[in-house]
XYZ file of C-alpha atoms in Angstrom:
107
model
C -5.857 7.207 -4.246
C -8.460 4.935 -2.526
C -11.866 6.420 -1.797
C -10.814 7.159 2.296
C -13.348 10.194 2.663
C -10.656 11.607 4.348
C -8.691 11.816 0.986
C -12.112 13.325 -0.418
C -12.203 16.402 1.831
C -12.149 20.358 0.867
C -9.017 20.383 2.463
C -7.225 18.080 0.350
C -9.057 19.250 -2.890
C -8.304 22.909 -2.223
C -4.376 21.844 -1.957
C -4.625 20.073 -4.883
C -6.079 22.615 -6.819
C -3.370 25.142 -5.912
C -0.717 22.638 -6.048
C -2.071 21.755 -10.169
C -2.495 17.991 -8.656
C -5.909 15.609 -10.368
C -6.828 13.460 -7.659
C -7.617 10.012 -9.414
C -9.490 7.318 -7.015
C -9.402 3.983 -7.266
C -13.186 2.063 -7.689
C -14.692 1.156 -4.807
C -13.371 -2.136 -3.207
C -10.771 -2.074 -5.514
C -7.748 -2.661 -3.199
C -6.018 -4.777 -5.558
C -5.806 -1.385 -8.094
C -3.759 0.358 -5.880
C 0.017 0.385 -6.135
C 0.385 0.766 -2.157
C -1.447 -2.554 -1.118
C 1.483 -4.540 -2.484
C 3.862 -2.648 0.381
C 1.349 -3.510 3.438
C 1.060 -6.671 3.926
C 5.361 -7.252 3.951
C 4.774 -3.920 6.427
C 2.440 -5.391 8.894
C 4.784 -8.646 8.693
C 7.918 -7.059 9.922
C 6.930 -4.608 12.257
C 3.369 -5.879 13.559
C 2.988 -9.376 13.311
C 4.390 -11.593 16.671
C 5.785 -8.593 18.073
C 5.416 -7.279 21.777
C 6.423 -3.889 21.441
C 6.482 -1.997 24.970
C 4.808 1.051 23.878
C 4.083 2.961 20.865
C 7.270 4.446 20.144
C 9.017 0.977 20.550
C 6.576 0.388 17.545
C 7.098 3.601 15.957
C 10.905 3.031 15.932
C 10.427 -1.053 14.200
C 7.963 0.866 11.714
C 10.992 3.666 10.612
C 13.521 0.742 10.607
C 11.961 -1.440 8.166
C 10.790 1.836 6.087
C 14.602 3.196 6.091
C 15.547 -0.538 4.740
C 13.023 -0.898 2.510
C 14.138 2.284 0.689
C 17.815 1.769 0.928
C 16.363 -1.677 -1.331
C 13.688 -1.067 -3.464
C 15.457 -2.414 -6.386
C 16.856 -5.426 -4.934
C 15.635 -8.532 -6.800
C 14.192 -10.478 -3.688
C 12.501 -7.608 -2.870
C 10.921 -6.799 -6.372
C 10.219 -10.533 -6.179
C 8.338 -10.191 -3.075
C 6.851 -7.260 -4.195
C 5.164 -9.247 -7.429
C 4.343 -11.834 -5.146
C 2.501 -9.896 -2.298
C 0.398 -8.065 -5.572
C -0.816 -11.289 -6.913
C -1.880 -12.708 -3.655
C -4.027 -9.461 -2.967
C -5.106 -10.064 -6.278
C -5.806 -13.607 -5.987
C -8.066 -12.458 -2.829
C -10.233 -10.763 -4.924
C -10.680 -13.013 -7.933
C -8.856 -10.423 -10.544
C -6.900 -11.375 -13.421
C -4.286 -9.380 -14.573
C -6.201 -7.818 -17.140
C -8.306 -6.453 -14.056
C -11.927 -8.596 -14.802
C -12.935 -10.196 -12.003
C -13.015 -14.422 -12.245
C -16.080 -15.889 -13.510
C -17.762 -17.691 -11.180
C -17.870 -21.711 -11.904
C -20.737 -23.373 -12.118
């Protein structure tokens, strides 16, 4: 999980508790350490970006389409490709190699 404080509250840690869950955070600023980022930015492409939607459920409706198709193809091979792709280029915004150390700075 990132480090939302919302994700952090007695709420949550009282449900995981009964539910036998271990809430494990991600570092701070970490984005790149977290499974989930890869999924956004192909999100916020297809439903978001250069569209007029009327209203909010005009949105809401885009957002459920591209959810239902992403699931029907999670395995697809252009869509594991793009998958790979959209987790390096978080990556490559912060400077981390795959073995998770940041870049050294050149001199």
């Amino acid at each position: 999980m990132d480090n939302l404080s919302a994700h952090k509250g007695e709420t949550i840690r009282h449900w995981a508790r009964k539910n036998r869950v271990e809430l494990c955070f991600t570092p701070t600023y970490a984005s790149w350490a977290n499974p989930i980022e890869a999924h956004f930015g192909p999100l916020r492409q297809f439903t978001i970006a250069n569209s007029h939607h009327r209203n909010h459920t005009a949105q809401t409706r885009a957002l459920h389409a591209y959810l239902r198709w992403r699931n029907n193809n999670a395995r697809h091979p252009d869509v594991l490709a793009a998958q790979r792709r959209e987790r390096a280029r978080v990556r490559s915004e912060k400077g981390i190699r795959w073995g998770g150390r940041p870049l050294t700075a050149a001199a």
